[in-house]
Amino acid sequence: MRFSFACLAVATWLVMPCVAQQPARTQPAAAKPAVAKPASPAPKPGAAASNATAPSTTGKAAPAGKAAVPPAGGAVSKPAAKPATATSTSAAKPAVVPAAAPAAKPAPPLPANLGSSDPDTRYRNGKTLIDQSRFELAMDELLPLTPPAAKYSRGPEAAYLYAVAATRARKWAEAEQMLNLLRTEYPQWPGLSEAYFLQAQVSFEQGEADNALRVLGEIPAGQLRTQQQAMKATYLARLRDKALWQNLVRRYPQDTTVARAYAEQLVFGGLYTDADRGQLEQVVKQFSLDRARYTPRPRAQRKSSYNVAVLLPFEFDDPSWETRRRLQFVTDLYAGLKLAADSLQREGRSLNLFAYDTGADTLGLKQVLALPELASMDMIVGPVYKSGAKILARYAQQNQIVAVNPLSQDGALVQDNAWYYLFEPSLATQGRLAAEYAYRSLGGRPAVIFHEDNKDEAAFAEAYKRAYESLGGRVLGVRRIDSNNPESLNAGFGGVDLKSAGHLVVASDHRKAGPYALGVMQSQGLTAPLLAYASWLDNPSISLGQLDRRDIYFVQPKHLDATLPGVRRFRQLYTQQQNIPPSVFAATGFELLYYFGSQLHQNGPGFQQQLANSGPISGVLFQGIGYSNQAHDNQYVPITKLERLEVEVQNPVGLR
């Protein structure tokens, strides 16, 4: 009987792409506008003129759904009224009514007789642990069963299951080593096709596309054909290296999936130049591709003035105080964008802003995107809610217009899209860069990582662990915690030898996590360095003195140094216009448009390649911004530390 793990193999690679992350953690902490979804109904989309503090319900200069057209000279007519603004001088936070937290599900019991001397028991335990997502425990159970010397009748199956567990734990080296053993020592195993399939995924994940395609080519003809095509389409869509693409096309000249993916990258991925015309024509003809789809649009030329659409949930149709207060962050964000446009205008770099009200749900956004004038924009900014971000990402790719999300930290949004950018660093990027800093600065000391039991913090912790280990550091443990549950905190921080840890990482914005972690360290007399989120600096349950006395490093993407000339000037101009100091959302709007607006004027609308070839630079307001190495989320994350009660950046741009 043929042994088949095909379903398990497909399930494995399908769940492995980056963990979905919720958008928008900002500093100061606690404001997460991209996660909250208002319950009010969506109004019809409407446009407001750009030369205003923010669009207002009385200031619509065009019919609903139509952008105000700038008069001669590029200026945009000014609305008659200014929206209400909050009098608070702190960063405006959208009001979010938290839903009742569901009761935590108890963890399933561990299988009996772990580490049993009976190989069948270990085999069953390994399968159970994989089902429970306890992958490292599953690897421990299965490993002794895998070598031929063990003489276990299910040795090949145990080796494959071990590789599955290692893949799901993102332990690529261990997975590859076991798959090589399986292929070498058990060449007659009937399930070898699934092993090839899984090894191809491991190669793709490690950036070895050529080897992945070669391994897939070793699968017997007709087996796992649909799954192979799906895997290749998924991973090839992420390749941005043009030289690698040209090598793949030469090495696999008959592979339809490779040819189609390359054509997609040329036409929709921003890789096309006039020199590629002949090769693209050959690919279209050879593989009978849709010529209309794969005919590149004329590359946009540099202009003296550019049009930028701003898609935000202003909710004009609901003027209530509660809605205005809840959406204060939107008003602040737009005011920052407008101030950046004014600053660029004074420098002779004209930008016309067209603000569209997308409403509270995706219906309003879809109505705006259906407007013909959107396709003629040079750039799009927005939206702030996750469901809308996915829709705009597809629109940007299909219409080949660069779009920038101002608040999201969801790296999955830009993973396969050359036309969509995150202004923020994703959670995975924050984890990776924090690990790289810690390894350099702390001498590679062993780490113990704690993270909240949610996708955001799990993504941070996973990226931290992966990056730290890839540099040669050791991670002694990764512990999940639920700071709403005292039992979870006790269990998370218990049962692990913290005294052997060279440093601790606590990935949590929760207000109980910081005090609890510091209490544990104090009770155990621990003095090891600690890496945490910058939201701890605003936690009323922790004094700045506590944080200053310990060796604590903060991941602080939105650090603003009030002593810098650019920050002081921005604060002065903004306060003159708005009569209140700027919030972090206003600063975000300004920095975003000033940076990307400058890119438009320097390189034209298709500036992806120029962006990829430049490293992080100091921002006007924030510490740094950059999209090097084909990244589409910000690749600079400030690491800060309290020194004499003053926040100091430990890794300034140029000293990363």
XYZ file of C-alpha atoms in Angstrom:
656
model
C 0.000 0.000 0.000
C 1.299 3.436 -0.923
C 2.093 5.596 2.112
C 0.958 9.182 1.475
C 1.385 12.346 3.478
C 0.211 14.563 0.603
C -2.519 16.319 2.563
C -0.139 16.932 5.455
C 2.512 18.295 3.089
C 0.093 20.723 1.446
C -1.261 21.869 4.796
C 2.307 22.458 5.971
C 3.396 24.828 3.225
C 0.061 26.628 3.065
C 0.280 27.758 6.679
C 3.917 28.740 6.619
C 3.886 32.208 4.961
C 4.279 35.073 7.432
C 1.827 35.165 10.281
C -0.944 37.691 9.664
C -0.453 40.738 11.821
C -2.835 43.371 13.019
C -1.969 46.878 11.868
C -0.796 49.905 13.692
C 0.988 49.930 16.953
C 2.127 53.515 17.439
C 4.148 55.356 20.008
C 2.806 56.635 22.363
C 1.250 53.290 23.041
C -2.330 52.092 23.233
C -3.555 53.668 20.010
C -4.345 50.990 17.438
C -6.614 52.636 14.878
C -5.985 50.144 12.139
C -7.412 47.340 14.225
C -10.588 48.932 15.451
C -13.481 48.891 13.043
C -16.236 51.425 13.673
C -19.746 50.122 13.851
C -21.412 53.083 12.203
C -22.654 52.644 8.624
C -20.487 53.799 5.762
C -21.409 57.125 4.155
C -21.053 57.693 0.472
C -17.499 58.576 -0.556
C -16.858 62.240 -1.005
C -13.839 64.341 -1.741
C -12.620 67.451 -0.048
C -10.050 69.982 -1.132
C -6.493 69.693 0.087
C -5.699 73.213 1.289
C -7.543 72.685 4.543
C -6.609 71.492 7.977
C -8.747 68.449 7.251
C -11.759 67.711 5.081
C -15.019 68.834 6.622
C -18.679 68.095 6.094
C -19.308 71.628 4.908
C -16.257 71.837 2.712
C -17.025 69.444 -0.135
C -15.871 71.194 -3.246
C -17.270 68.556 -5.591
C -20.241 66.207 -5.735
C -20.099 63.067 -3.623
C -17.430 60.730 -4.876
C -15.667 63.391 -6.954
C -12.366 64.975 -6.081
C -12.058 68.727 -6.112
C -10.209 69.734 -9.282
C -7.336 72.165 -8.690
C -7.712 75.494 -10.470
C -4.942 76.884 -12.612
C -1.630 77.080 -10.839
C -2.068 73.826 -8.925
C -3.782 75.260 -5.845
C -6.846 73.532 -4.502
C -9.901 75.427 -3.352
C -10.273 75.753 0.398
C -13.301 74.426 2.302
C -15.357 76.889 4.213
C -15.135 75.237 7.578
C -12.558 73.594 9.764
C -13.475 70.421 11.648
C -13.630 70.373 15.386
C -10.352 69.427 17.038
C -9.637 68.114 20.482
C -8.087 70.470 22.999
C -5.852 67.802 24.479
C -2.147 68.229 23.795
C -1.424 64.516 23.947
C -1.463 62.139 21.005
C -5.061 61.646 19.967
C -6.224 58.077 20.377
C -9.312 56.803 18.601
C -11.874 55.607 21.081
C -12.069 51.853 20.956
C -14.620 49.891 22.926
C -12.909 46.583 23.668
C -14.939 43.472 23.165
C -15.195 41.065 26.027
C -12.213 38.755 25.891
C -13.213 35.174 25.186
C -12.401 32.683 27.868
C -8.989 31.186 27.290
C -9.144 27.628 26.039
C -7.240 25.226 28.267
C -4.176 23.762 26.631
C -4.690 20.137 25.566
C -2.973 17.652 27.846
C 0.404 16.363 26.822
C 0.475 12.781 25.536
C 1.243 10.161 28.123
C 4.691 8.554 28.412
C 6.746 11.242 26.678
C 10.215 9.892 26.027
C 8.984 6.326 26.218
C 11.320 3.476 25.339
C 8.556 2.035 23.155
C 9.030 3.373 19.607
C 5.350 3.010 18.694
C 4.385 5.141 21.690
C 6.886 7.829 20.689
C 5.600 7.746 17.130
C 1.991 8.236 18.250
C 3.080 10.975 20.641
C 4.908 12.755 17.840
C 1.802 12.831 15.649
C -0.333 14.039 18.568
C 2.119 16.825 19.412
C 2.091 18.027 15.800
C -1.707 18.193 15.956
C -1.354 20.241 19.167
C 1.139 22.634 17.474
C 3.825 21.591 19.967
C 6.356 21.182 17.221
C 9.622 21.177 19.164
C 8.303 18.525 21.550
C 7.213 16.501 18.528
C 10.739 16.737 17.122
C 12.182 15.473 20.412
C 9.836 12.479 20.372
C 10.443 11.524 16.760
C 14.190 12.100 16.375
C 15.376 8.799 17.947
C 13.128 6.847 15.559
C 14.540 8.299 12.333
C 18.040 6.801 11.720
C 18.320 3.392 10.055
C 20.317 2.215 13.091
C 17.135 2.478 15.156
C 15.683 -0.321 12.992
C 12.185 1.068 13.491
C 9.681 -0.154 10.928
C 8.173 3.345 10.607
C 11.515 5.134 10.477
C 10.803 6.889 7.150
C 7.398 8.084 8.345
C 8.950 9.319 11.605
C 11.630 11.185 9.621
C 8.991 12.842 7.452
C 6.871 13.840 10.445
C 9.982 15.256 12.115
C 10.612 17.376 9.007
C 6.993 18.554 9.047
C 7.309 19.595 12.697
C 10.623 21.361 12.015
C 9.105 23.211 9.059
C 6.150 24.415 11.086
C 8.569 25.540 13.806
C 10.516 27.350 11.054
C 13.632 25.345 11.883
C 14.741 25.153 8.288
C 18.197 23.697 8.869
C 16.811 20.814 10.934
C 14.078 20.155 8.384
C 16.534 20.111 5.495
C 18.937 17.820 7.317
C 16.197 15.298 8.076
C 14.811 15.405 4.539
C 18.301 14.721 3.188
C 18.543 11.733 5.528
C 15.153 10.512 4.376
C 16.094 10.712 0.702
C 19.513 9.130 1.234
C 18.710 6.367 3.711
C 15.191 5.483 2.615
C 15.272 5.868 -1.194
C 12.540 3.245 -1.666
C 10.041 4.866 0.684
C 6.703 5.207 -1.190
C 6.086 8.699 0.189
C 9.256 10.207 -1.225
C 7.310 12.590 -3.477
C 5.943 14.340 -0.396
C 9.475 14.625 0.976
C 10.632 16.320 -2.248
C 7.648 18.645 -2.058
C 8.428 19.615 1.537
C 12.108 20.101 0.772
C 11.189 22.489 -2.017
C 9.304 24.609 0.499
C 12.313 24.626 2.818
C 14.493 25.838 -0.066
C 11.995 28.552 -1.034
C 11.817 29.749 2.567
C 15.607 29.998 2.707
C 15.703 32.091 -0.457
C 16.993 29.265 -2.659
C 14.444 29.403 -5.465
C 16.714 27.667 -7.981
C 17.214 24.661 -5.699
C 13.499 24.583 -4.868
C 12.567 24.331 -8.539
C 15.206 21.653 -9.091
C 13.831 19.558 -6.210
C 10.271 19.912 -7.495
C 11.525 18.668 -10.832
C 12.515 15.371 -9.161
C 8.912 14.559 -8.278
C 7.627 11.900 -10.699
C 5.510 13.300 -13.522
C 1.844 13.669 -12.697
C 2.261 13.609 -8.895
C 1.273 16.640 -6.784
C 1.060 18.685 -9.970
C -1.593 21.131 -8.748
C 0.183 21.569 -5.416
C 3.488 22.208 -7.181
C 1.987 24.942 -9.332
C 0.389 26.586 -6.296
C 3.639 26.496 -4.337
C 5.676 27.934 -7.195
C 3.128 30.686 -7.838
C 3.116 31.650 -4.149
C 6.857 31.841 -3.619
C 7.899 33.126 -7.037
C 5.594 36.120 -6.552
C 7.944 37.254 -3.767
C 11.114 37.358 -5.867
C 12.333 40.868 -6.676
C 15.875 40.128 -7.887
C 15.888 40.615 -11.649
C 19.207 38.827 -12.184
C 17.854 35.793 -10.329
C 14.718 35.881 -12.447
C 16.669 35.896 -15.685
C 18.714 32.935 -14.439
C 15.554 30.985 -13.555
C 14.009 31.640 -16.954
C 17.158 30.327 -18.643
C 17.375 27.228 -16.427
C 13.681 26.312 -16.682
C 12.717 27.398 -20.195
C 9.732 25.028 -20.409
C 8.194 25.799 -17.014
C 4.926 27.630 -17.634
C 4.560 28.719 -14.005
C 8.040 30.269 -13.980
C 7.398 32.057 -17.270
C 4.045 33.431 -16.142
C 5.462 34.569 -12.793
C 8.330 36.347 -14.543
C 5.916 38.106 -16.875
C 3.914 39.183 -13.813
C 7.046 40.640 -12.221
C 8.002 42.486 -15.378
C 4.598 44.005 -16.016
C 3.165 44.369 -12.506
C 6.250 44.112 -10.307
C 8.084 47.165 -11.585
C 11.011 45.245 -13.140
C 10.255 46.076 -16.782
C 12.548 48.259 -18.867
C 12.633 48.833 -22.595
C 15.482 46.301 -22.813
C 13.054 43.564 -21.678
C 10.654 44.065 -24.572
C 12.013 41.226 -26.728
C 12.190 38.674 -23.905
C 8.692 39.506 -22.696
C 7.349 39.173 -26.217
C 9.004 35.766 -26.538
C 7.535 34.544 -23.227
C 4.038 35.730 -24.158
C 4.231 33.983 -27.531
C 5.826 30.740 -26.310
C 3.366 30.171 -23.467
C 0.294 31.693 -25.139
C -0.170 34.304 -22.428
C -2.839 36.990 -22.673
C -1.121 39.683 -24.727
C -3.465 42.410 -23.498
C -2.658 41.614 -19.869
C 1.088 41.345 -20.398
C 1.586 44.511 -22.425
C 3.418 46.974 -20.136
C 1.888 50.357 -19.640
C 4.003 53.305 -20.776
C 6.298 54.271 -17.938
C 5.159 57.503 -16.294
C 7.482 60.419 -16.911
C 8.705 62.868 -14.323
C 6.463 65.917 -13.993
C 6.508 69.280 -12.304
C 3.437 68.427 -10.222
C 1.969 65.170 -8.891
C -1.495 64.150 -7.716
C -1.839 62.136 -4.521
C -5.112 60.559 -3.377
C -5.701 60.284 0.372
C -8.199 57.560 1.297
C -9.257 57.909 4.939
C -12.448 57.254 6.968
C -13.462 60.862 7.623
C -17.140 59.794 7.989
C -18.546 63.120 6.860
C -22.123 61.924 7.237
C -21.813 61.566 11.011
C -20.925 64.930 12.581
C -21.555 63.774 16.172
C -19.012 64.636 18.831
C -18.440 60.955 19.584
C -17.491 60.212 15.977
C -15.326 63.312 15.653
C -13.470 62.352 18.822
C -13.075 58.733 17.739
C -11.686 59.851 14.390
C -9.415 62.576 15.752
C -6.440 60.486 14.696
C -7.686 60.685 11.081
C -7.940 64.483 11.280
C -4.431 64.643 12.753
C -3.025 62.327 10.101
C -4.514 64.395 7.280
C -3.324 67.654 8.835
C 0.222 66.253 8.875
C -0.084 65.220 5.221
C -1.294 68.678 4.309
C 1.560 70.377 6.133
C 4.053 68.179 4.256
C 2.437 69.124 0.924
C 2.746 72.783 1.871
C 6.412 72.308 2.815
C 7.196 70.583 -0.486
C 5.349 73.341 -2.351
C 7.559 75.981 -0.721
C 10.573 74.007 -1.959
C 9.256 74.093 -5.526
C 7.983 70.477 -5.497
C 4.261 70.634 -6.106
C 1.867 67.977 -4.779
C -1.913 68.158 -5.089
C -3.791 66.233 -2.395
C -7.232 64.785 -3.132
C -8.939 63.532 0.021
C -11.638 60.844 -0.261
C -13.934 59.747 2.519
C -13.881 55.935 2.514
C -16.379 55.621 5.335
C -16.416 53.038 8.074
C -16.383 49.838 6.033
C -15.085 48.403 2.789
C -18.174 49.406 0.808
C -17.185 53.064 0.878
C -13.627 52.219 -0.129
C -14.804 50.119 -3.062
C -17.013 52.973 -4.254
C -14.044 55.349 -4.172
C -11.786 52.917 -6.025
C -14.431 52.600 -8.733
C -14.039 56.292 -9.572
C -12.202 56.726 -12.896
C -9.962 59.512 -11.615
C -8.326 57.218 -9.026
C -6.523 55.319 -11.777
C -4.842 58.548 -12.929
C -3.332 59.366 -9.536
C 0.439 59.288 -9.110
C 0.292 57.877 -5.581
C -2.301 56.798 -2.999
C -2.121 57.103 0.794
C -4.334 54.929 2.992
C -6.442 53.347 4.282
C -6.212 52.690 8.039
C -8.385 49.597 8.523
C -7.015 46.161 7.757
C -9.820 44.923 5.529
C -9.549 48.028 3.362
C -5.769 47.771 3.206
C -6.004 44.398 1.473
C -8.410 45.821 -1.116
C -6.215 48.826 -1.855
C -3.125 46.618 -2.095
C -4.775 44.657 -4.909
C -5.945 47.870 -6.602
C -2.445 49.374 -6.466
C -0.918 46.292 -8.052
C -3.535 45.987 -10.770
C -3.305 49.688 -11.692
C 0.442 50.020 -11.095
C 0.143 52.951 -8.708
C 2.332 53.151 -5.631
C 0.200 53.125 -2.478
C 1.433 53.682 1.078
C -0.334 52.494 4.219
C 0.285 55.031 6.982
C -0.333 52.930 10.101
C -0.317 49.188 9.448
C 2.449 46.901 10.691
C 1.122 43.879 8.802
C 3.979 42.578 6.677
C 1.658 40.179 4.852
C 0.108 43.149 3.029
C 3.303 43.830 1.082
C 4.787 40.371 0.832
C 3.821 39.727 -2.790
C 3.174 43.280 -3.970
C 5.690 45.606 -5.613
C 3.288 48.571 -5.544
C 2.253 48.679 -1.877
C 4.370 50.010 0.984
C 4.036 50.244 4.745
C 5.276 53.478 6.262
C 5.870 51.547 9.498
C 8.243 48.624 10.009
C 6.270 45.390 10.213
C 6.218 43.451 13.485
C 8.454 40.819 11.914
C 10.952 43.481 10.823
C 10.919 44.989 14.311
C 11.663 41.574 15.804
C 14.450 40.849 13.323
C 16.177 44.216 13.697
C 15.850 44.114 17.491
C 17.510 40.674 17.500
C 20.337 41.885 15.280
C 20.945 44.825 17.594
C 20.821 42.627 20.709
C 23.262 40.115 19.240
C 25.782 42.829 18.399
C 25.372 44.850 21.571
C 24.956 42.091 24.141
C 27.616 39.766 22.841
C 25.286 36.986 21.747
C 24.074 36.205 25.263
C 21.363 33.497 25.453
C 17.802 34.832 25.301
C 14.453 33.921 26.800
C 11.486 35.388 24.931
C 8.024 36.084 26.347
C 5.176 37.243 24.115
C 1.447 37.854 24.350
C -0.693 35.070 22.950
C -1.749 36.917 19.794
C -0.583 37.115 16.193
C 1.195 40.457 16.466
C 3.465 39.561 19.346
C 3.902 35.984 18.095
C 5.202 37.401 14.803
C 7.648 39.656 16.671
C 8.868 36.795 18.875
C 9.211 34.368 15.987
C 11.214 36.853 13.926
C 13.420 37.674 16.914
C 14.164 34.011 17.582
C 14.842 33.216 13.934
C 17.193 36.185 13.454
C 19.018 35.682 16.743
C 19.667 32.009 16.073
C 20.727 32.657 12.479
C 23.467 34.946 13.816
C 24.707 32.219 16.147
C 22.868 33.195 19.321
C 20.903 30.795 21.499
C 17.260 31.137 22.490
C 16.636 29.107 25.633
C 12.868 29.321 25.390
C 9.876 31.091 23.885
C 6.954 31.439 26.310
C 3.425 32.591 25.515
C 1.590 34.675 28.106
C -1.890 36.124 28.482
C -1.505 39.191 30.658
C -5.247 39.272 31.326
C -4.885 35.923 33.061
C -2.754 35.799 36.246
C -2.445 32.019 35.919
C -1.031 32.430 32.423
C 1.521 34.962 33.667
C 2.584 32.631 36.465
C 2.870 29.696 34.086
C 4.651 31.717 31.412
C 7.350 33.070 33.696
C 7.556 29.873 35.736
C 9.340 26.666 34.882
C 12.233 28.349 33.057
C 15.695 29.063 34.441
C 15.879 32.832 34.024
C 19.222 33.036 35.838
C 20.893 31.270 32.922
C 19.484 33.801 30.442
C 21.846 36.435 29.124
C 18.919 38.705 28.308
C 15.117 38.681 28.354
C 12.668 39.808 25.690
C 9.096 40.727 26.607
C 6.942 41.383 23.538
C 3.837 42.883 25.084
C 2.005 46.208 25.122
C -0.255 45.008 27.935
C -0.106 47.212 31.007
C 0.222 44.226 33.350
C 3.100 42.577 31.530
C 5.766 45.167 32.366
C 5.122 45.367 36.118
C 4.897 41.574 36.320
C 8.153 40.996 34.422
C 10.006 43.577 36.512
C 8.562 42.028 39.684
C 9.825 38.587 38.681
C 13.273 39.975 37.942
C 13.392 41.767 41.278
C 12.205 38.739 43.265
C 14.826 36.512 41.630
C 17.600 39.077 41.842
C 18.020 39.181 38.059
C 20.130 41.922 36.518
C 20.168 40.661 32.911
C 19.392 43.168 30.153
C 15.757 43.351 29.092
C 14.314 44.257 25.692
C 10.706 45.518 25.614
C 8.256 47.723 23.728
C 8.451 51.478 24.180
C 4.879 51.509 25.511
C 6.386 50.653 28.890
C 7.626 54.236 29.063
C 3.983 55.400 29.240
C 2.774 52.747 31.681
C 1.525 54.498 34.844
C 2.251 51.323 36.830
C 5.979 51.615 36.116
C 8.042 54.604 37.207
C 10.708 56.022 34.941
C 13.104 55.478 37.806
C 12.446 51.737 37.669
C 13.183 51.700 33.967
C 16.259 53.904 34.316
C 17.832 51.770 37.044
C 17.691 48.602 34.955
C 19.453 47.742 31.718
C 16.334 48.007 29.528
C 16.230 48.566 25.777
C 13.067 49.716 24.018
C 11.834 49.000 20.497
C 10.541 52.466 19.609
C 9.679 52.994 15.904
C 7.959 56.334 16.552
C 10.598 57.994 18.702
C 10.576 61.784 18.292
C 13.535 63.731 19.645
C 12.056 67.068 20.680
C 15.502 68.701 20.624
C 16.038 68.199 16.883
C 15.554 71.301 14.689
C 13.152 69.537 12.306
C 10.909 68.381 15.148
C 10.912 71.825 16.748
C 10.058 73.519 13.438
C 7.292 71.039 12.675
C 5.768 71.515 16.114
C 5.863 75.301 15.672
C 4.228 75.275 12.216
C 1.610 72.726 13.193
C 0.658 74.580 16.373
C 0.324 77.835 14.445
C -2.135 76.215 12.033
C -4.074 73.952 14.411
C -3.803 75.773 17.749
C -2.805 72.490 19.418
C 0.508 70.623 19.484
C 0.850 67.792 16.956
C 0.068 64.192 17.871
C 2.126 61.234 16.725
C -0.440 60.730 13.935
C 0.200 64.241 12.634
C 3.934 63.562 12.658
C 3.321 60.303 10.794
C 1.331 62.060 8.086
C 4.010 64.699 7.640
C 6.973 62.324 7.474
C 5.182 59.910 5.140
C 4.256 62.470 2.508
C 7.481 64.428 2.739
C 9.517 61.259 2.152
C 7.408 59.670 -0.572
C 6.546 63.022 -2.150
C 10.270 63.677 -2.469
C 10.656 60.272 -4.141
C 7.990 61.233 -6.687
C 9.839 64.391 -7.630
C 13.259 62.742 -7.715
C 12.367 59.570 -9.630
C 8.808 59.804 -10.964
C 5.857 57.569 -10.008
C 7.684 54.250 -10.582
C 10.387 54.753 -7.965
C 10.573 51.213 -6.540
C 14.042 50.355 -7.844
C 15.558 53.645 -6.682
C 14.010 53.082 -3.261
C 15.448 49.571 -3.056
C 18.960 50.791 -3.846
C 19.118 53.340 -1.037
C 19.708 52.605 2.612
C 17.853 54.121 5.580
C 18.286 57.855 5.977
C 17.434 60.195 8.826
C 13.892 61.463 8.618
C 12.775 65.036 9.075
C 10.967 64.029 12.273
C 11.550 60.343 12.987
C 14.926 58.728 13.475
C 15.110 56.983 10.128
C 13.283 55.589 7.126
C 14.364 53.344 4.274
C 13.333 50.423 2.069
C 16.628 48.778 1.167
C 16.989 45.292 -0.326
C 13.593 45.313 -2.049
C 11.745 45.660 1.283
C 8.319 47.285 1.299
C 8.129 48.072 4.996
C 10.434 50.510 6.787
C 13.785 48.851 7.485
C 14.923 51.086 10.320
C 13.784 50.610 13.936
C 15.211 52.819 16.697
C 16.353 50.999 19.830
C 16.260 53.415 22.765
C 17.346 53.406 26.388
C 16.760 55.639 29.383
C 19.936 57.390 30.482
C 19.503 59.784 33.412
C 15.754 59.768 32.687
C 16.343 60.879 29.079
C 15.495 58.650 26.112
C 18.579 58.091 23.971
C 18.774 56.276 20.627
C 21.290 53.437 20.744
C 21.439 52.681 17.004
C 21.258 55.972 15.090
C 21.152 55.829 11.301
C 24.633 55.033 10.046
C 25.523 53.076 13.192
C 23.061 50.225 12.839
